[in-house]
Amino acid sequence: MPALAPFRQPYYGTSVFRIGDQLAEIIAVGEAMQRALALLEGGDVVAIPTETVYGLAGDATNGVAVARIFEAKGRPRFNPLIAHVADLAMADRIALFDPLSSRLAAAFWPGPLTLVLPQRAENGIHPLVTAGLGTIALRMPRGFGGELIARLGRPLAAPSANSSGRISATTAQAVAADLGGRIRLVVDGGATPVGVESTIVKVEDGKLRLLRPGGIAAGEIEAVAGAKMLRGATGIEAPGMLASHYAPGASMRLNAERVGVDEALLAFGPSRAEGWRQAVALKNLSEVGDLREAAANLFSYMQALDRSGAASIAVEPVPFDGLGEAINDRLARAAAPRDKIA
Ligand code: AMP
Ligand code: MG
């Protein structure tokens, strides 16, 4: 990646940040609403300020937009993202609140608290947001993000706006320096006040578990809950540890050159594996071989082929470049022997 020109701070108003022949505009919050809305409506991603850190946001109901988030971050895995809502009514349409979660939402939203909750059926959330899980991580952000979501009328999926493996960005300039060549717009709201990610909690059998410490101290949450929290993820929740949860009932056979008897076929691209006509069910991740489209289709197509009742799913080779790495990671987990899955 070419070196960036030194950046002067503070930065006001509209400017263009140029990397190679790509552009990421930096627009101050006061002027950015319409441009951000237009990009999100078109299924593109936008970096936005929140009270925690800058988020790389995309329409949580649009699989291609969510795939673009993973692509821009260069994430090698599809871990579940936090869905951001504008108000409690939107949150209620997406997830099922138990009384304790409702109490915490009332106390801390909008704010840096994320609640993991069971999803409602047919809530419109694309399965790539939750990595196919039955639960969803929800948060109501303060300020520009909240207003943007209210105007859009749909939730936004948003992990931190940084390349995979780098630290979270707390200024628009840091976002632009990192992702400027891969996204079109950074909304500049100045330095983020909290500066660390949200605290993530989940109610399990009436007990509260701290899944990730963050912007709200555990003690503050415990004071509202009236009880100590359990600590540590239960294994399923940590990013990359979700294998058993994703595993289909059918066995998976990767890089299949031909389709066997009683097999379903998960295809990719324009040319088919030998014997494809005998497949008991067939889904093509992307007829034209587009990895973004393939990522968007991955979870729902695996589930659909699993429902076909086939004992085995043959999977055509998927290239490893770009989003292909995360797609192959996911496929490899699904194909792993079940007793090896953590
Ligand atoms: P990030 O968006 O990068 O701040 O990371 C989101 C965090 O939320 C990750 O640590 C995920 O493991 C966690 N997370 C998201 N969805 C869920 C879920 N359904 N259950 C448990 N943890 C989740
Ligand atoms: Mg992050």
XYZ file of C-alpha atoms and ligand atoms in Angstrom:
366
model
C 0.000 0.000 0.000
C 1.485 3.426 -0.948
C 2.652 5.724 1.859
C 0.179 8.349 2.982
C 0.849 12.053 3.088
C 1.159 13.349 6.661
C -2.168 14.435 8.025
C -2.793 17.704 9.838
C -5.135 17.798 12.806
C -7.605 19.080 13.769
C -9.525 18.395 10.639
C -12.680 20.254 9.745
C -15.231 20.122 6.961
C -15.093 18.088 3.805
C -11.965 16.744 2.241
C -10.722 13.971 0.074
C -8.203 11.421 1.252
C -6.446 9.889 -1.692
C -4.713 6.527 -1.782
C -3.624 5.339 -5.195
C -6.557 6.071 -7.439
C -9.137 5.400 -4.722
C -10.832 8.007 -2.625
C -12.287 8.090 0.849
C -14.057 11.317 1.623
C -13.918 12.613 5.179
C -17.050 14.625 5.918
C -17.900 16.249 9.246
C -20.979 14.847 11.045
C -22.966 18.020 10.450
C -22.841 17.583 6.666
C -22.543 13.835 6.232
C -26.080 12.523 6.808
C -27.411 12.506 3.226
C -24.207 11.107 1.738
C -24.021 8.375 4.386
C -27.664 7.457 3.837
C -27.215 7.277 0.072
C -24.234 4.933 0.395
C -26.014 2.684 2.910
C -29.167 2.589 0.775
C -26.966 1.447 -2.104
C -25.544 -1.442 -0.057
C -22.179 0.227 0.535
C -20.285 0.637 3.822
C -19.551 3.868 5.706
C -17.216 4.546 8.626
C -19.089 6.370 11.370
C -18.251 7.770 14.772
C -19.917 6.150 17.794
C -19.268 6.865 21.454
C -17.003 3.801 21.694
C -14.758 3.649 18.601
C -15.340 4.325 14.890
C -17.536 1.668 13.331
C -17.542 0.316 9.782
C -21.274 0.238 9.170
C -23.438 -1.532 6.605
C -27.160 -2.326 6.314
C -27.653 -5.399 8.529
C -30.471 -6.637 6.292
C -28.302 -6.629 3.141
C -25.910 -9.567 2.770
C -23.690 -7.903 0.181
C -23.299 -4.837 2.415
C -22.306 -7.107 5.308
C -19.881 -9.013 3.066
C -18.307 -5.655 2.137
C -17.638 -5.004 5.847
C -15.620 -8.219 6.119
C -13.910 -7.476 2.812
C -12.889 -3.931 3.766
C -11.532 -5.123 7.118
C -9.733 -8.058 5.506
C -11.138 -10.323 8.211
C -10.036 -13.927 7.702
C -13.130 -15.184 9.537
C -16.829 -14.513 9.655
C -17.342 -13.773 13.325
C -20.690 -12.375 14.424
C -21.062 -8.595 14.316
C -22.953 -6.243 16.575
C -26.207 -4.940 15.092
C -26.905 -1.324 16.011
C -30.430 -0.031 16.497
C -32.024 3.421 16.735
C -34.522 2.722 19.512
C -36.144 0.054 21.672
C -38.923 -0.540 19.152
C -36.358 -1.539 16.515
C -34.538 -3.735 19.049
C -37.837 -5.418 19.945
C -38.549 -6.285 16.330
C -35.181 -8.032 16.083
C -34.733 -9.853 19.382
C -36.568 -11.302 22.388
C -35.926 -9.415 25.612
C -36.040 -11.124 29.001
C -36.825 -8.830 31.975
C -33.189 -8.387 33.049
C -32.024 -7.489 29.529
C -34.871 -4.959 29.311
C -33.761 -3.412 32.584
C -30.168 -3.102 31.361
C -31.300 -1.580 28.056
C -33.411 0.947 29.926
C -30.473 1.837 32.167
C -27.639 1.994 29.633
C -29.068 2.664 26.145
C -28.068 4.614 24.235
C -24.570 3.747 25.386
C -21.647 1.302 25.235
C -23.538 -1.819 26.352
C -24.162 -4.710 23.953
C -26.786 -7.333 24.817
C -26.704 -10.820 23.297
C -30.307 -11.962 22.857
C -32.307 -14.687 21.094
C -33.370 -13.563 17.624
C -36.986 -13.265 16.562
C -37.947 -15.319 13.519
C -38.152 -13.409 10.224
C -36.493 -10.323 11.683
C -34.839 -9.397 8.402
C -31.300 -9.612 9.813
C -28.993 -11.184 7.260
C -27.414 -14.440 8.574
C -23.903 -13.177 7.774
C -24.340 -10.603 10.576
C -24.800 -13.321 13.186
C -22.651 -15.936 11.445
C -25.742 -18.110 11.326
C -26.311 -18.064 15.107
C -29.747 -18.026 16.717
C -28.690 -15.149 18.946
C -27.779 -11.583 18.059
C -25.601 -8.920 19.692
C -27.541 -5.615 19.877
C -26.555 -2.117 20.865
C -28.086 1.356 20.672
C -25.368 3.935 19.973
C -25.453 7.602 20.872
C -25.197 10.536 18.477
C -24.673 10.405 14.714
C -24.948 6.604 14.508
C -28.298 6.544 16.275
C -29.694 9.284 14.071
C -28.376 7.603 10.920
C -30.070 4.312 11.839
C -33.349 6.097 12.612
C -33.285 7.818 9.202
C -32.351 4.620 7.389
C -35.082 2.763 9.257
C -32.959 -0.387 9.371
C -30.307 -1.694 11.770
C -26.618 -1.294 10.946
C -24.033 -4.022 11.404
C -20.802 -2.399 12.519
C -17.535 -3.815 13.828
C -14.661 -1.454 14.582
C -13.427 0.496 11.547
C -9.925 -0.942 11.292
C -8.163 -3.631 9.284
C -8.298 -7.034 10.862
C -5.605 -7.357 13.520
C -5.057 -3.625 13.950
C -6.235 -1.600 16.903
C -9.593 0.130 16.797
C -9.697 3.626 15.336
C -10.822 6.476 17.565
C -10.451 9.302 15.026
C -11.650 9.755 11.454
C -8.054 10.295 10.379
C -6.993 6.952 11.819
C -9.840 5.274 9.929
C -8.888 6.985 6.684
C -5.213 6.132 7.078
C -6.097 2.462 7.530
C -9.179 1.849 5.365
C -9.139 4.945 3.121
C -8.252 2.933 0.036
C -11.114 0.502 0.554
C -14.110 2.612 1.553
C -15.730 5.747 0.180
C -16.747 7.739 3.224
C -15.504 8.424 6.738
C -17.894 10.519 8.809
C -15.823 12.718 11.105
C -17.255 13.220 14.577
C -13.940 14.013 16.232
C -12.240 11.745 18.752
C -14.624 9.139 20.183
C -15.392 9.874 23.853
C -15.229 6.353 25.301
C -12.352 5.070 23.188
C -12.855 1.352 23.849
C -15.423 -1.109 22.532
C -18.754 -1.785 24.198
C -19.197 -4.133 27.138
C -20.955 -7.315 25.954
C -23.261 -9.232 28.294
C -25.747 -12.060 27.944
C -28.485 -13.361 30.206
C -28.349 -17.145 30.588
C -31.026 -18.810 32.712
C -31.671 -15.552 34.519
C -27.949 -15.058 35.261
C -25.846 -12.379 33.655
C -22.571 -13.278 31.935
C -19.854 -10.808 30.969
C -18.704 -11.832 27.479
C -16.380 -8.902 26.860
C -15.332 -6.099 29.188
C -15.662 -2.657 27.613
C -16.875 0.910 27.890
C -19.226 0.370 30.836
C -17.594 -0.978 33.982
C -18.829 -4.393 35.093
C -19.608 -2.956 38.533
C -22.051 -0.427 37.057
C -23.907 -3.201 35.295
C -23.897 -5.383 38.399
C -25.363 -2.489 40.394
C -28.347 -2.318 38.035
C -28.662 -6.109 37.787
C -28.427 -6.464 41.563
C -26.088 -9.444 41.218
C -22.530 -10.361 40.284
C -21.907 -11.359 36.708
C -20.503 -14.701 35.601
C -17.193 -14.166 33.824
C -15.751 -15.537 30.634
C -17.279 -16.725 27.404
C -18.874 -20.149 27.371
C -16.856 -21.247 24.362
C -19.495 -20.652 21.752
C -19.398 -16.895 21.923
C -15.758 -16.075 21.262
C -15.010 -15.153 17.654
C -13.697 -18.161 15.777
C -14.942 -20.605 18.394
C -18.352 -20.943 16.878
C -17.618 -24.025 14.829
C -19.965 -26.479 16.505
C -22.769 -23.986 16.307
C -22.354 -23.588 12.576
C -21.938 -27.242 11.779
C -24.654 -28.592 9.501
C -26.174 -32.022 10.142
C -24.873 -33.258 6.800
C -21.175 -33.941 6.427
C -19.299 -31.589 4.114
C -16.763 -32.602 1.461
C -14.595 -29.710 0.274
C -12.926 -29.061 -3.105
C -15.183 -31.656 -4.683
C -14.347 -32.472 -8.314
C -17.412 -34.665 -8.686
C -20.750 -35.218 -6.980
C -21.325 -38.581 -5.281
C -24.512 -40.593 -4.820
C -27.095 -38.947 -2.518
C -25.005 -35.794 -2.235
C -26.114 -32.190 -2.383
C -23.881 -29.686 -4.172
C -22.743 -26.295 -2.951
C -21.432 -24.786 -6.170
C -19.317 -21.752 -6.962
C -18.841 -20.019 -10.293
C -19.931 -20.810 -13.843
C -18.582 -24.368 -14.331
C -19.988 -27.415 -12.489
C -18.349 -30.393 -10.805
C -18.714 -33.683 -12.652
C -21.994 -35.475 -12.039
C -23.752 -32.299 -10.833
C -27.014 -33.328 -12.484
C -27.435 -36.132 -9.958
C -27.082 -33.806 -6.950
C -30.121 -34.147 -4.660
C -30.091 -30.378 -4.166
C -27.978 -27.617 -5.630
C -27.183 -24.067 -4.592
C -24.643 -21.859 -6.320
C -22.905 -19.361 -4.019
C -22.299 -17.127 -7.032
C -22.915 -18.055 -10.678
C -20.478 -15.378 -11.825
C -17.833 -16.299 -9.244
C -18.196 -13.127 -7.166
C -16.806 -13.695 -3.659
C -18.886 -10.918 -2.113
C -22.080 -12.510 -3.383
C -20.788 -15.907 -2.251
C -20.138 -14.632 1.288
C -23.613 -13.145 1.436
C -25.158 -16.484 0.398
C -22.927 -18.813 2.415
C -24.869 -19.349 5.643
C -28.346 -19.496 4.166
C -27.244 -21.871 1.375
C -25.485 -24.236 3.783
C -28.656 -24.280 5.852
C -30.851 -24.832 2.792
C -28.771 -27.776 1.553
C -28.751 -29.225 5.045
C -32.551 -29.069 5.073
C -32.626 -31.034 1.808
C -31.845 -34.097 3.934
C -28.724 -35.092 1.989
C -26.230 -37.015 4.124
C -23.333 -35.190 2.522
C -22.757 -31.845 0.859
C -20.085 -31.666 -1.847
C -18.535 -28.216 -2.074
C -16.845 -26.970 -5.225
C -13.470 -25.222 -4.787
C -13.666 -21.565 -3.745
C -10.581 -19.390 -4.391
C -8.728 -18.053 -1.360
C -8.306 -14.415 -2.387
C -10.229 -11.559 -0.756
C -13.333 -12.835 1.054
C -12.435 -16.346 -0.150
C -10.214 -16.791 2.902
C -13.116 -16.277 5.313
C -15.419 -18.421 3.148
C -12.884 -21.258 3.128
C -12.311 -20.898 6.869
C -16.031 -21.295 7.428
C -16.303 -24.260 5.064
C -13.312 -25.970 6.700
C -14.963 -25.631 10.115
C -18.173 -27.114 8.803
C -16.244 -30.003 7.242
C -14.116 -30.729 10.322
C -14.787 -34.030 12.106
C -17.472 -33.303 14.695
C -15.462 -34.577 17.655
C -12.656 -32.143 16.770
C -14.887 -29.111 16.992
C -14.183 -26.931 20.003
P -16.723 -6.272 17.220
O -17.910 -5.996 16.379
O -15.467 -6.463 16.435
O -16.589 -5.304 18.360
O -16.944 -7.689 17.885
C -18.229 -8.113 18.214
C -18.151 -9.007 19.396
O -19.462 -9.421 19.712
C -17.321 -10.242 19.191
O -16.509 -10.467 20.316
C -18.361 -11.342 19.052
O -17.901 -12.579 19.470
C -19.498 -10.817 19.919
N -20.790 -11.306 19.463
C -21.480 -10.875 18.416
N -22.613 -11.589 18.261
C -22.635 -12.488 19.251
C -23.523 -13.518 19.633
N -24.634 -13.764 18.949
N -23.223 -14.240 20.716
C -22.104 -13.998 21.402
N -21.213 -13.049 21.103
C -21.453 -12.305 20.029
Mg -12.308 -4.541 16.513
